[in-house]
Short mmCIF file of C-alpha atoms and ligand atoms in Angstrom, two decimals:
data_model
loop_
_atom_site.label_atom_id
_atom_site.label_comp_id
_atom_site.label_asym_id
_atom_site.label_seq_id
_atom_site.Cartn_x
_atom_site.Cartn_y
_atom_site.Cartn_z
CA UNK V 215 18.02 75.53 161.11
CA UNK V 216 19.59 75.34 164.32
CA UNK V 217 22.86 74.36 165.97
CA UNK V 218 23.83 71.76 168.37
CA UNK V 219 26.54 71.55 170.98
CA UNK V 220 28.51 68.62 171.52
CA UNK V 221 30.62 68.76 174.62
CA UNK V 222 32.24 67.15 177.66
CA UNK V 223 30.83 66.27 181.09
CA UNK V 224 33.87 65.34 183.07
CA UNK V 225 37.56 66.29 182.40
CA UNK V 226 38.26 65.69 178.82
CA UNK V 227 38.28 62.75 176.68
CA UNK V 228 34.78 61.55 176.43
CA UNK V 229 34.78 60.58 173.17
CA UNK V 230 34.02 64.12 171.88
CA UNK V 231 35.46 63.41 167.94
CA UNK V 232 33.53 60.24 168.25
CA UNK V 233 30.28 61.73 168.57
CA UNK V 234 30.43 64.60 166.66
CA UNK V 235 31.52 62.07 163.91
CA UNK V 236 28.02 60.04 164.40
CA UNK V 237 26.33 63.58 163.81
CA UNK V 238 28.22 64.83 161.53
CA UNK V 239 26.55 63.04 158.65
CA UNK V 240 23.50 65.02 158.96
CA UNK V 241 25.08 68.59 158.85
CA UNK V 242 26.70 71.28 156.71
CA UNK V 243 28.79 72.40 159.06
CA UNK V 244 31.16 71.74 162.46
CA UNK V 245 32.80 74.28 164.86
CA UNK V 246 35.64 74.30 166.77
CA UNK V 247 34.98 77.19 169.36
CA UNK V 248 37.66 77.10 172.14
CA UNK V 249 40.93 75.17 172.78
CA UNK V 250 43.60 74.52 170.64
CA UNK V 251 45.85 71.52 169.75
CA UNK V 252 45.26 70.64 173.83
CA UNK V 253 42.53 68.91 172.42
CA UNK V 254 42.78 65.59 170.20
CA UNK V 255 39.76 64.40 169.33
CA UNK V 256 39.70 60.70 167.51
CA UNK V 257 37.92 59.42 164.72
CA UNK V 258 37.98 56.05 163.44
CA UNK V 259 36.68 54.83 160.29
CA UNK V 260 37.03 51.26 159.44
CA UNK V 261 40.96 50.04 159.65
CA UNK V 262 41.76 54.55 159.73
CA UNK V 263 42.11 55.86 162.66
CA UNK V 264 42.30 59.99 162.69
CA UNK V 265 43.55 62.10 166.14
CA UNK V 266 42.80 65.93 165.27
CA UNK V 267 43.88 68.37 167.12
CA UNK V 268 43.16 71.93 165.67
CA UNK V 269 40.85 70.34 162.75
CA UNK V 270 37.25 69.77 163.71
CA UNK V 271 35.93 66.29 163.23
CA UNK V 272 33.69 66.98 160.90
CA UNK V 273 36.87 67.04 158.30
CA UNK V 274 36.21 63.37 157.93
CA UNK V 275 32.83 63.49 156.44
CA UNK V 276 33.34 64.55 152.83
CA UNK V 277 31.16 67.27 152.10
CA UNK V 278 31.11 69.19 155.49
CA UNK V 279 32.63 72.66 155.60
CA UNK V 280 34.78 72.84 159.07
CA UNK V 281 35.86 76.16 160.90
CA UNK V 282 38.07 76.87 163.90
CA UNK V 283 36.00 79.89 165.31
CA UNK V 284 37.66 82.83 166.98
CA UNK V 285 37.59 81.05 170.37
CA UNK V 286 39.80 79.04 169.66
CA UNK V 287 43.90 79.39 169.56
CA UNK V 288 45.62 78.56 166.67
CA UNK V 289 49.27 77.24 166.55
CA UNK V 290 50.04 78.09 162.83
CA UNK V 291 52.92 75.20 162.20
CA UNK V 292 50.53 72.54 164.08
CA UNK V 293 47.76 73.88 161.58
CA UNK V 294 49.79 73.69 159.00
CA UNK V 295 51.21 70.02 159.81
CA UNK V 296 47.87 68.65 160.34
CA UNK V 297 46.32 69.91 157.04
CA UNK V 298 49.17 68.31 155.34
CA UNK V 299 48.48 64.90 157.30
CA UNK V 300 45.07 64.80 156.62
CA UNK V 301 45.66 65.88 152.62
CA UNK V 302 48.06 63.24 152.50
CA UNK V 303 45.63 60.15 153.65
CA UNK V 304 42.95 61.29 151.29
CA UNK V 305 40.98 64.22 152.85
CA UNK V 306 40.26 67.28 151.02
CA UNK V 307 40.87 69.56 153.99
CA UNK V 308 41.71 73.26 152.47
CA UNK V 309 39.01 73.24 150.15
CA UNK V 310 36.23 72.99 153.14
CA UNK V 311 38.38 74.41 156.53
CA UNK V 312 38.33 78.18 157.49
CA UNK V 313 39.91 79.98 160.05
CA UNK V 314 38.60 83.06 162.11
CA UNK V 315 40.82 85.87 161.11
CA UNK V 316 39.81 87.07 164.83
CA UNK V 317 41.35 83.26 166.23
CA UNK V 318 44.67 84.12 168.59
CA UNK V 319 48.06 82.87 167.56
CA UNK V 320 49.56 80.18 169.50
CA UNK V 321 53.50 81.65 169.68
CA UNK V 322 56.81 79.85 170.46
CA UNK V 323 57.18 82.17 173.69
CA UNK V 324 54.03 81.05 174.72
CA UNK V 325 55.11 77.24 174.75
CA UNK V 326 58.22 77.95 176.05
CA UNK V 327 56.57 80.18 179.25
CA UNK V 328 53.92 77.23 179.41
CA UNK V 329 56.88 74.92 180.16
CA UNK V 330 58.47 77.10 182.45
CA UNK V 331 55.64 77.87 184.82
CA UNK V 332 54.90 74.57 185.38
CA UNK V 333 58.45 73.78 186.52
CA UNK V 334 58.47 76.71 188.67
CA UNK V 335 55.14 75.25 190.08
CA UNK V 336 56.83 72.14 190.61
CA UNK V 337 54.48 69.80 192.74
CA UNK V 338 51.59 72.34 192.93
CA UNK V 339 51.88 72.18 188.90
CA UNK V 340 48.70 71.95 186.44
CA UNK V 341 49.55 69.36 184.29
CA UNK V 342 48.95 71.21 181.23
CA UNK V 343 49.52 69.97 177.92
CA UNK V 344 53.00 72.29 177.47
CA UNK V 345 51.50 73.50 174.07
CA UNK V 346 51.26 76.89 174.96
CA UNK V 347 47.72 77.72 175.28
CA UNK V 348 47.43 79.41 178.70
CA UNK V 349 50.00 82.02 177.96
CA UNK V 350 47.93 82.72 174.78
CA UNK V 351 44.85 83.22 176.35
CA UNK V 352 46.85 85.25 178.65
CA UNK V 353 47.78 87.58 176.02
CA UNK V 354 44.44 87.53 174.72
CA UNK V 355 42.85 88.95 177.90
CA UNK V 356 45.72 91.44 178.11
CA UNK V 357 45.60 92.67 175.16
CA UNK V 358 48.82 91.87 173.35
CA UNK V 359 47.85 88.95 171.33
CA UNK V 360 48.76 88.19 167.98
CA UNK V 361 45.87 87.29 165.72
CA UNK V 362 45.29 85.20 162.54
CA UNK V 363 44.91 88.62 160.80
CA UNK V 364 47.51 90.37 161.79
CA UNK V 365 49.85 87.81 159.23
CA UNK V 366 48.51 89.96 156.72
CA UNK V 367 49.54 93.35 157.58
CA UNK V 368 53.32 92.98 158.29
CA UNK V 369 53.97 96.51 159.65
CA UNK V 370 50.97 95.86 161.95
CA UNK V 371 52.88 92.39 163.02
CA UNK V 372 55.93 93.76 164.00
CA UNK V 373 54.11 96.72 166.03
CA UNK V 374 52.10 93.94 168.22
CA UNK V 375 55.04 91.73 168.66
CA UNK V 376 57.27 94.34 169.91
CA UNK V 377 54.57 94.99 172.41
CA UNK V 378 54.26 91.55 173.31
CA UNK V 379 58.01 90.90 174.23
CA UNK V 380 58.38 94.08 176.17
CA UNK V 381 57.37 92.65 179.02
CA UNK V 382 58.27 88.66 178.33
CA UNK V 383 61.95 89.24 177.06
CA UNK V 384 62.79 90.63 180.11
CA UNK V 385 61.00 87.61 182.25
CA UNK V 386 62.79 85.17 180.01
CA UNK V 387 66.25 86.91 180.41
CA UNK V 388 66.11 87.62 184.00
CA UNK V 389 64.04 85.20 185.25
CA UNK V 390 64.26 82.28 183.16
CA UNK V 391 67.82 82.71 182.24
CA UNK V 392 67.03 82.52 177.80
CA UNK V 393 67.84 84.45 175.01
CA UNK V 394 65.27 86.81 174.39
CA UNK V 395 62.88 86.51 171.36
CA UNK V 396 64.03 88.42 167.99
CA UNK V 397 60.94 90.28 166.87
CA UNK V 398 62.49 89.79 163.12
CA UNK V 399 62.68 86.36 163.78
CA UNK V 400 59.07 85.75 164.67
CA UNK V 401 57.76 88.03 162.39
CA UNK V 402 59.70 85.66 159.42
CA UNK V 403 58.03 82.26 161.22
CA UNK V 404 54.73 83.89 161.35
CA UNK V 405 55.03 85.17 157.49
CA UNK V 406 55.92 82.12 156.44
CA UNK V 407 52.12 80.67 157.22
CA UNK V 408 50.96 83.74 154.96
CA UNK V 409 50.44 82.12 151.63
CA UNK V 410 48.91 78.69 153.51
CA UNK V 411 46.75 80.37 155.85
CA UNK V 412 45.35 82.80 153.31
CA UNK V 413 42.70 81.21 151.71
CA UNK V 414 41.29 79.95 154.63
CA UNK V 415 40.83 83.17 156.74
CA UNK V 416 37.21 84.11 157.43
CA UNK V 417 34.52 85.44 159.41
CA UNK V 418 33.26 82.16 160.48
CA UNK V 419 30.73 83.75 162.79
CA UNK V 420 29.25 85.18 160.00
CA UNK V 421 29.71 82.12 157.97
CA UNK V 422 27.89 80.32 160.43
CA UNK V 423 24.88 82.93 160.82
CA UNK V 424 23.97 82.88 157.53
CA UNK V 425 24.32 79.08 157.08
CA UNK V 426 22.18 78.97 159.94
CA UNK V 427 19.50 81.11 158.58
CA UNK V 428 20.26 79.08 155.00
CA UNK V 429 18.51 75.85 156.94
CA UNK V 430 22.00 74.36 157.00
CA UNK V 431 22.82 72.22 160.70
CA UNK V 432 25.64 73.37 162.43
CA UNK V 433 27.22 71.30 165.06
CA UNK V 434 29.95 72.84 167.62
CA UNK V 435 32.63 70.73 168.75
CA UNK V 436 33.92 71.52 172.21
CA UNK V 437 37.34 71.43 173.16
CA UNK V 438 38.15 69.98 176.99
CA UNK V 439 35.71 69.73 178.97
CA UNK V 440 33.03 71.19 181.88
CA UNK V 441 35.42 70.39 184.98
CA UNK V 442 38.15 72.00 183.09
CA UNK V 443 36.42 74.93 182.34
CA UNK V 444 38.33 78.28 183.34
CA UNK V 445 35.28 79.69 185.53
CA UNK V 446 33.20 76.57 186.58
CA UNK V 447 36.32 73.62 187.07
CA UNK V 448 38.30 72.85 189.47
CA UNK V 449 40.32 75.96 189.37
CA UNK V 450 43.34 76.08 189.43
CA UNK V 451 43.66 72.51 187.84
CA UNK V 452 41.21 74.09 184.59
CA UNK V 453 42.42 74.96 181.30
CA UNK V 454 42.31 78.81 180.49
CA UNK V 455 39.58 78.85 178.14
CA UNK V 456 35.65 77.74 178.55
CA UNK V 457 34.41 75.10 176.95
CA UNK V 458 30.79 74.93 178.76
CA UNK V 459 28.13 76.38 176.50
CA UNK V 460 28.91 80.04 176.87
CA UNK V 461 31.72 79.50 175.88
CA UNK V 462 30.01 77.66 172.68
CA UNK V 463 28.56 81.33 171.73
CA UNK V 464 31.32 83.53 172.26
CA UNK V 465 33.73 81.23 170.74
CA UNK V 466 31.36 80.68 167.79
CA UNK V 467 29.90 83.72 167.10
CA UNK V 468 26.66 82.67 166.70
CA UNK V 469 23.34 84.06 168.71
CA UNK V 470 22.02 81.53 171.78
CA UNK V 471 18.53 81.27 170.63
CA UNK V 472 20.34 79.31 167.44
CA UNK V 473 21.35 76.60 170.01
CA UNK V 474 18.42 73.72 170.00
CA UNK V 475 20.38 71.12 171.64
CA UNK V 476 22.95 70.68 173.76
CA UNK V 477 24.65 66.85 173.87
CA UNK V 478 26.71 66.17 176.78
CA UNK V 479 29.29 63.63 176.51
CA UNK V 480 30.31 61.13 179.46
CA UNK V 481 32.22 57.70 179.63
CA UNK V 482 30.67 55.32 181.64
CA UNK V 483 33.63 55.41 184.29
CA UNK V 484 35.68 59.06 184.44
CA UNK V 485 39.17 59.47 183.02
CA UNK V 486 41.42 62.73 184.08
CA UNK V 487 45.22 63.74 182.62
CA UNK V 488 46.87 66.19 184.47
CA UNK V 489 46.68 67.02 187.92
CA UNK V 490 43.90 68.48 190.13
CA UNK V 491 41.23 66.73 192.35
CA UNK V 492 39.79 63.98 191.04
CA UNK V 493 36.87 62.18 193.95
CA UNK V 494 36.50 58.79 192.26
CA UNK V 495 40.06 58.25 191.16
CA UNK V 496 41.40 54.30 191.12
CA UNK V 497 44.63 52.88 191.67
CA UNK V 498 44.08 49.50 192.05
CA UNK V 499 43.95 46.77 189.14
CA UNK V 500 40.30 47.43 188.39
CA UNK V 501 42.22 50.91 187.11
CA UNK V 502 44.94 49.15 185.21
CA UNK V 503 42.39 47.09 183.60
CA UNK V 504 40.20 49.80 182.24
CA UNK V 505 42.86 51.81 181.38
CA UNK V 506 44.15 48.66 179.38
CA UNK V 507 41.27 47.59 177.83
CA UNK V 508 39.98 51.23 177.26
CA UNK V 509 42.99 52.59 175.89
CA UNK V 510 43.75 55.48 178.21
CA UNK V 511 46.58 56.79 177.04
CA UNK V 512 46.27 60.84 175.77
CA UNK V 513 45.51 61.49 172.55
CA UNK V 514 47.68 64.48 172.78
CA UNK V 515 50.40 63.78 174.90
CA UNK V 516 50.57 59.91 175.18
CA UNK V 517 50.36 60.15 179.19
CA UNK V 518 48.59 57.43 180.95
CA UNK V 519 45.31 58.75 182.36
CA UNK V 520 43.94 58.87 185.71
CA UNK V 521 41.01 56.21 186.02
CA UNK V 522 37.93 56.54 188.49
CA UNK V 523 34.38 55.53 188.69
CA UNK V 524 31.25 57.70 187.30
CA UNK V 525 31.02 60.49 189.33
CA UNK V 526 27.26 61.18 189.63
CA UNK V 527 26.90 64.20 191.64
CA UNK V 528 30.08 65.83 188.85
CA UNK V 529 28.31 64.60 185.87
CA UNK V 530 24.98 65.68 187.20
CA UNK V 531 26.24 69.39 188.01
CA UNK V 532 27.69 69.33 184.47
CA UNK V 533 24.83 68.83 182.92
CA UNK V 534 22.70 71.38 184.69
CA UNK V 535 25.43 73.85 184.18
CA UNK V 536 25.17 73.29 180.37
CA UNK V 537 21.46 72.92 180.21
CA UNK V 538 21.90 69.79 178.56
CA UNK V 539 18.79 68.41 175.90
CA UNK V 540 20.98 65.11 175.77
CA UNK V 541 23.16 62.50 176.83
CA UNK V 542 26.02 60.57 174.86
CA UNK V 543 27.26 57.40 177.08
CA UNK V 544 30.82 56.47 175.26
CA UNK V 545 33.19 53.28 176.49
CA UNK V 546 30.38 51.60 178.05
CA UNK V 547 32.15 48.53 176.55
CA UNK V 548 34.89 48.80 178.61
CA UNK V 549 32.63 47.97 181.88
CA UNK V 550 32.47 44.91 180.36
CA UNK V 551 35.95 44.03 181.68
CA UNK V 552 35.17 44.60 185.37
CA UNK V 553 33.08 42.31 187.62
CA UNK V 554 31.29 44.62 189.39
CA UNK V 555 30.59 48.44 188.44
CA UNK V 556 30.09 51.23 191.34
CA UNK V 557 29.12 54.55 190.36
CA UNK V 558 30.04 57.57 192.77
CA UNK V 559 26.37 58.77 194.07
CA UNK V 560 27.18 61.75 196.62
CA UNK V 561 30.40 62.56 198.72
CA UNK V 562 31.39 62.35 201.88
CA UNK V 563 33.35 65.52 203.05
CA UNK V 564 35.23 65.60 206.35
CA UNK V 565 32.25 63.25 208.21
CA UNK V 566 29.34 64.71 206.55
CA UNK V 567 27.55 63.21 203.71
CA UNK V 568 27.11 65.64 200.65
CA UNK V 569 24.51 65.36 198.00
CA UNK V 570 25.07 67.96 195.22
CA UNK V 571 28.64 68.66 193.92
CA UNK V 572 30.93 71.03 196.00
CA UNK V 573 31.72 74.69 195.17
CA UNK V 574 34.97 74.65 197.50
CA UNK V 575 38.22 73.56 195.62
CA UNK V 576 39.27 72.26 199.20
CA UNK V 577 36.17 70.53 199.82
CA UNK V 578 36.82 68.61 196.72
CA UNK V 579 40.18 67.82 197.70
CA UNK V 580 38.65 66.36 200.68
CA UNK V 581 35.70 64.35 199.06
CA UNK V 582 35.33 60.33 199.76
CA UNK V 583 32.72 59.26 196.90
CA UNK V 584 29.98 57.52 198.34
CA UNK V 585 29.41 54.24 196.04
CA UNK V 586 26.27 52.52 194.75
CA UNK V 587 26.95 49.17 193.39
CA UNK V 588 25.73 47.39 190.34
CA UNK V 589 26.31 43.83 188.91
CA UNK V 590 28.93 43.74 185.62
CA UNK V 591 27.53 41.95 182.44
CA UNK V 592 30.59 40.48 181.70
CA UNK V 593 29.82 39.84 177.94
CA UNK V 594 31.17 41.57 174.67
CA UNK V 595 29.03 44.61 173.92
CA UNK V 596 30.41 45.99 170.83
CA UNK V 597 27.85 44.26 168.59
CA UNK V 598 24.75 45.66 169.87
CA UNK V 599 23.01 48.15 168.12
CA UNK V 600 19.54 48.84 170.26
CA UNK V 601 18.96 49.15 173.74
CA UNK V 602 17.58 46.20 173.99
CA UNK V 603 20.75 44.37 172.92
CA UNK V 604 22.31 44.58 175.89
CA UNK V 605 22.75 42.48 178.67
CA UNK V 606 20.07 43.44 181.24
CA UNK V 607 22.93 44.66 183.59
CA UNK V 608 24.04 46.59 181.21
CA UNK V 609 20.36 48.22 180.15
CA UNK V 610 19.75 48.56 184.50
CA UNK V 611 23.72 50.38 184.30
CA UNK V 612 22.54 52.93 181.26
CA UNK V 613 18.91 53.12 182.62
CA UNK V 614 20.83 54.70 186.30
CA UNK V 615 22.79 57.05 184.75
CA UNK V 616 20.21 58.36 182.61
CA UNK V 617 17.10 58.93 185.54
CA UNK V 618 20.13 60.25 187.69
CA UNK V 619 21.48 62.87 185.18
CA UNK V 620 17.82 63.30 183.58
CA UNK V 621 18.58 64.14 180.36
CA UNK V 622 17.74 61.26 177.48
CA UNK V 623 20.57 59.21 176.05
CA UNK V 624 21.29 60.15 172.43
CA UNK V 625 23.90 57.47 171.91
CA UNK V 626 25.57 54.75 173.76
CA UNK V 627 28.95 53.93 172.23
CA UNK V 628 30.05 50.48 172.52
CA UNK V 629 33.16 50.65 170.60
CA UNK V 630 35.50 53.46 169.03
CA UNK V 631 34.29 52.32 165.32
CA UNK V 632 31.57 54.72 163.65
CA UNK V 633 28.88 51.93 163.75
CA UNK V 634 29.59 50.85 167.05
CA UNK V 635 26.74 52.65 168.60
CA UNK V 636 23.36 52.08 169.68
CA UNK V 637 21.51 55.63 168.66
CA UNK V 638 18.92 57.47 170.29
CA UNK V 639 16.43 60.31 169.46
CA UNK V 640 19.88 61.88 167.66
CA UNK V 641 19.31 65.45 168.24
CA UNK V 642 20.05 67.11 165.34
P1 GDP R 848 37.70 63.40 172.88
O1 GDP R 848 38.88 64.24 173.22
O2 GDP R 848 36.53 63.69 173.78
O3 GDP R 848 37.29 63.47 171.44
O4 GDP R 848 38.12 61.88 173.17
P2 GDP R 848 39.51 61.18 172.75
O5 GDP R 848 39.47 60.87 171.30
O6 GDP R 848 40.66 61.94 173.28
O7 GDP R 848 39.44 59.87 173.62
C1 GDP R 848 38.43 58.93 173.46
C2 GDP R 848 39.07 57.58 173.12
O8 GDP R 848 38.10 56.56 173.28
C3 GDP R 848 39.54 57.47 171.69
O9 GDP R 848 40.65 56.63 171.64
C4 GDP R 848 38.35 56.82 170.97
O10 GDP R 848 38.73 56.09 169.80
C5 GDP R 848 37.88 55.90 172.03
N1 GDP R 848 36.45 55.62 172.04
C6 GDP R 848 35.41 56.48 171.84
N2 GDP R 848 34.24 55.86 172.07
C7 GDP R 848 34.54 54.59 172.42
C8 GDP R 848 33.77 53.48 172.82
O11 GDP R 848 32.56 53.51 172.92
N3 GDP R 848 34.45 52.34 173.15
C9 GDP R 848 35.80 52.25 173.10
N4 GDP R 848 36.36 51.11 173.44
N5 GDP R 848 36.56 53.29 172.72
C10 GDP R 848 35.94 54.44 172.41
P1 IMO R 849 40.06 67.07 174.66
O1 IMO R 849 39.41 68.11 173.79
C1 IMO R 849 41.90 66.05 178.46
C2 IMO R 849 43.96 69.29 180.55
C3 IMO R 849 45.46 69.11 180.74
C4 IMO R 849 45.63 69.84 182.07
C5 IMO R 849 44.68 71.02 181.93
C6 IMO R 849 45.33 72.32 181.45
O2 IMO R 849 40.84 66.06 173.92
O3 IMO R 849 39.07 66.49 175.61
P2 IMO R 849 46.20 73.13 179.06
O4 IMO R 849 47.25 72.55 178.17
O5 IMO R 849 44.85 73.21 178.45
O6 IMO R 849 46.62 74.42 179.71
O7 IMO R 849 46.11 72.05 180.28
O8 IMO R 849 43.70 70.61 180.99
N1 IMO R 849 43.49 69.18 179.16
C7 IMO R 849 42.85 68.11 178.67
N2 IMO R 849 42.57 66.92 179.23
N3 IMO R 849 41.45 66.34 177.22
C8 IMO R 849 41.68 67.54 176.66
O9 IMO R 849 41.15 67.90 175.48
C9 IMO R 849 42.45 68.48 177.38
N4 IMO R 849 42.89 69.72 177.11
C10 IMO R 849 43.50 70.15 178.21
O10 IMO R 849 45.80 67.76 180.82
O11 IMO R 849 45.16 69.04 183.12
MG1 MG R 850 40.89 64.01 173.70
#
């Protein structure tokens, strides 16, 4: 069998959990690859309502084994907390979730120098989610991570931490003003995951390889999203990891000839949290009312999030980048709360109009979206089920989007419940 990607267009938030959920009863397995507990990802089932955050999604569908691949960074209390949460409304969670023994450790020094960075950066800041996850793919790149593995060999533990402070002690101490970190101390926090963490360790890669050659569907659950992508977002406003499809492989583990389809997620209008350029951004009542009406609060962090129109020429770029086989259009009942719907076609940069979507950070600090308008629909949404359903504005609205980004819908989401959905040529 093959695998499918599921992940975001824009800058986080597009309903990710939601879709994978919708796929997720037609496979054996789902992947997180990259990320960590920046991501929450929401489910909801009925009156229950799930946010998961290190989990993948596919925890809610009983049945369907669930692995946090070796992309991804792995707070070990946040783990921990969640698996508890989850056992305790119902789920069997340790029976079916493995972790990459390969997967970095998300460390308290890492939070605390996530914190601090972004006060020292002060108005130029990032915006990150302060849970630590930059400074742990730092350490990964440098070499002095700690890794889901290394619980199990204490000697080896206290070898790698030592190594890791060297350097960090000494920035907390003299430039941060802290205590430094007590290598006995962490190693005891870290140990006392041991006996939880245990019987989930795996090679999930493998796992995954040989379920895939088994005929079994694997889905892989991205984290973030394309703008936010360390190499192809808008740098330096990006998380540090990649959640475009490359990243899909390397944080997986699995060949790219396994990949058959590749499901890009978008809201019908664009949401952003944290800072960084953002073309189509609102801040007018039209944005209070979506963000109302939609919800857009983070699923992480609680902070309000930044509303815009559909930015086209972003979402467009996205998909081409990804190589896209499909399209997921989430929220779309939202636009039912707004008179009038523009979508962002092309940009206009310092006088000249722009078609495609800018490689120059500044350029896209600079960029005035260029608007087409449609009519609203102005009519509840939520119970439609087929294309047809919906309000002709709303069929002309999804009709647009899908010419202009070329790829065929797979789903239009008309509500956060699992049957709220009109679904397409599902590509799994
Ligand atoms: P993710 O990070 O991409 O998984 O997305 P989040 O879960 O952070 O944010 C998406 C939010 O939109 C969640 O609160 C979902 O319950 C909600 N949601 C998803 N699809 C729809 C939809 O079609 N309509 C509405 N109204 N809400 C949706
Ligand atoms: P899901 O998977 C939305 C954003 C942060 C910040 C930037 C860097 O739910 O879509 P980080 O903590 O990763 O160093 O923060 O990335 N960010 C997200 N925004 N959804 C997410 O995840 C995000 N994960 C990180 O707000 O701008
Ligand atoms: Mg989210």
């Amino acid at each position: 069998m093959t695998a499918t990607v599921v992940l975001g267009l824009a800058w986080g938030d597009e309903g990710k959990g939601r879709v994978c959920d919708a796929l997720a009863s037609d496979v054996g397995y789902v992947s997180r690859y990259s990320g960590g507990n920046n991501a929450g990802h929401t489910v909801r089932v009925g009156e229950e309502e799930f946010a998961l955050h290190l989990v993948p999604s596919g925890i809610v569908r009983e049945g369907v084994v669930c692995t946090i691949g070796n992309g991804v960074v792995v707070n070990p209390e946040v783990l921990a907390e969640e698996v508890r949460a989850l056992e305790e409304r119902g789920l069997e969670v340790r029976d079916r979730l493995l972790v990459d023994g390969r997967a970095h450790l998300v460390m308290p020094y890492h939070i605390a120098l996530d914190s601090h960075r972004e006060i020292a950066l002060g108005s130029a800041r990032i915006g990150t989610t302060n849970r630590g996850i930059g400074p742990t793919y730092e350490d990964k790149v440098a070499r002095y991570g700690i890794r889901v593995q290394d619980i199990f060999d204490e000697g080896i533990l206290r070898t790698k931490l030592k190594a890791a402070l060297r350097e960090k002690n000494s920035i907390f101490e003299n430039v941060y003003g802290e205590e430094p970190y007590d290598v006995s101390d962490l190693a005891a926090w870290l140990l006392s995951f041991r006996d939880f963490i245990e019987p989930m360790v795996a090679d999930t890669g493998t796992i995954l390889r040989e379920a895939l050659e088994n005929r079994q569907r694997v889905l892989l659950e991205g984290g973030q999203a394309t703008l936010l992508d360390n190499d192809h977002g808008t740098y330096p406003f990006v998380t540090s990891s990649n959640p475009t499809v490359g990243g899909a492989i390397v944080g997986s583990g699995i060949p790219p000839r396994s990949i058959e389809y590749v499901i890009g997620v978008t809201k019908a209008y664009t949401t952003r949290v944290g800072d960084g350029p953002m073309p189509t951004e609102l801040f007018d009542e039209i944005a209070e009312t979506i963000r109302q009406v939609g919800g857009e609060y983070g699923t992480t962090t609680g902070r309000a999030r930044r509303v815009g129109w559909l930015d086209l020429p972003a979402i467009k770029w996205a998909a081409s980048l990804n190589g896209i086989t499909h399209l997921a259009l989430t929220l779309l009942d939202v636009l039912s709360a707004v008179e009038e719907i523009k979508i962002c076609v092309g940009y206009e940069i310092d006088g000249r109009r722009v078609e495609g979507y800018p490689m120059h950070q500044t350029d896209l600090h600079h960029a005035r979206p260029v608007y087409k308008t449609l009519p609203g629909w102005g009519e509840d949404i939520t119970g439609c089920r087929m294309r047809v359903d919906l309000p002709t504005a709303a069929q002309d609205f999804v009709g647009f989007v899908e010419t202009e980004v070329g790829a065929p819908l797979c789903m239009i989401s008309v509500g956060p419940e699992r049957d709220q959905a009109i679904i397409e040529r599902i590509g799994t």
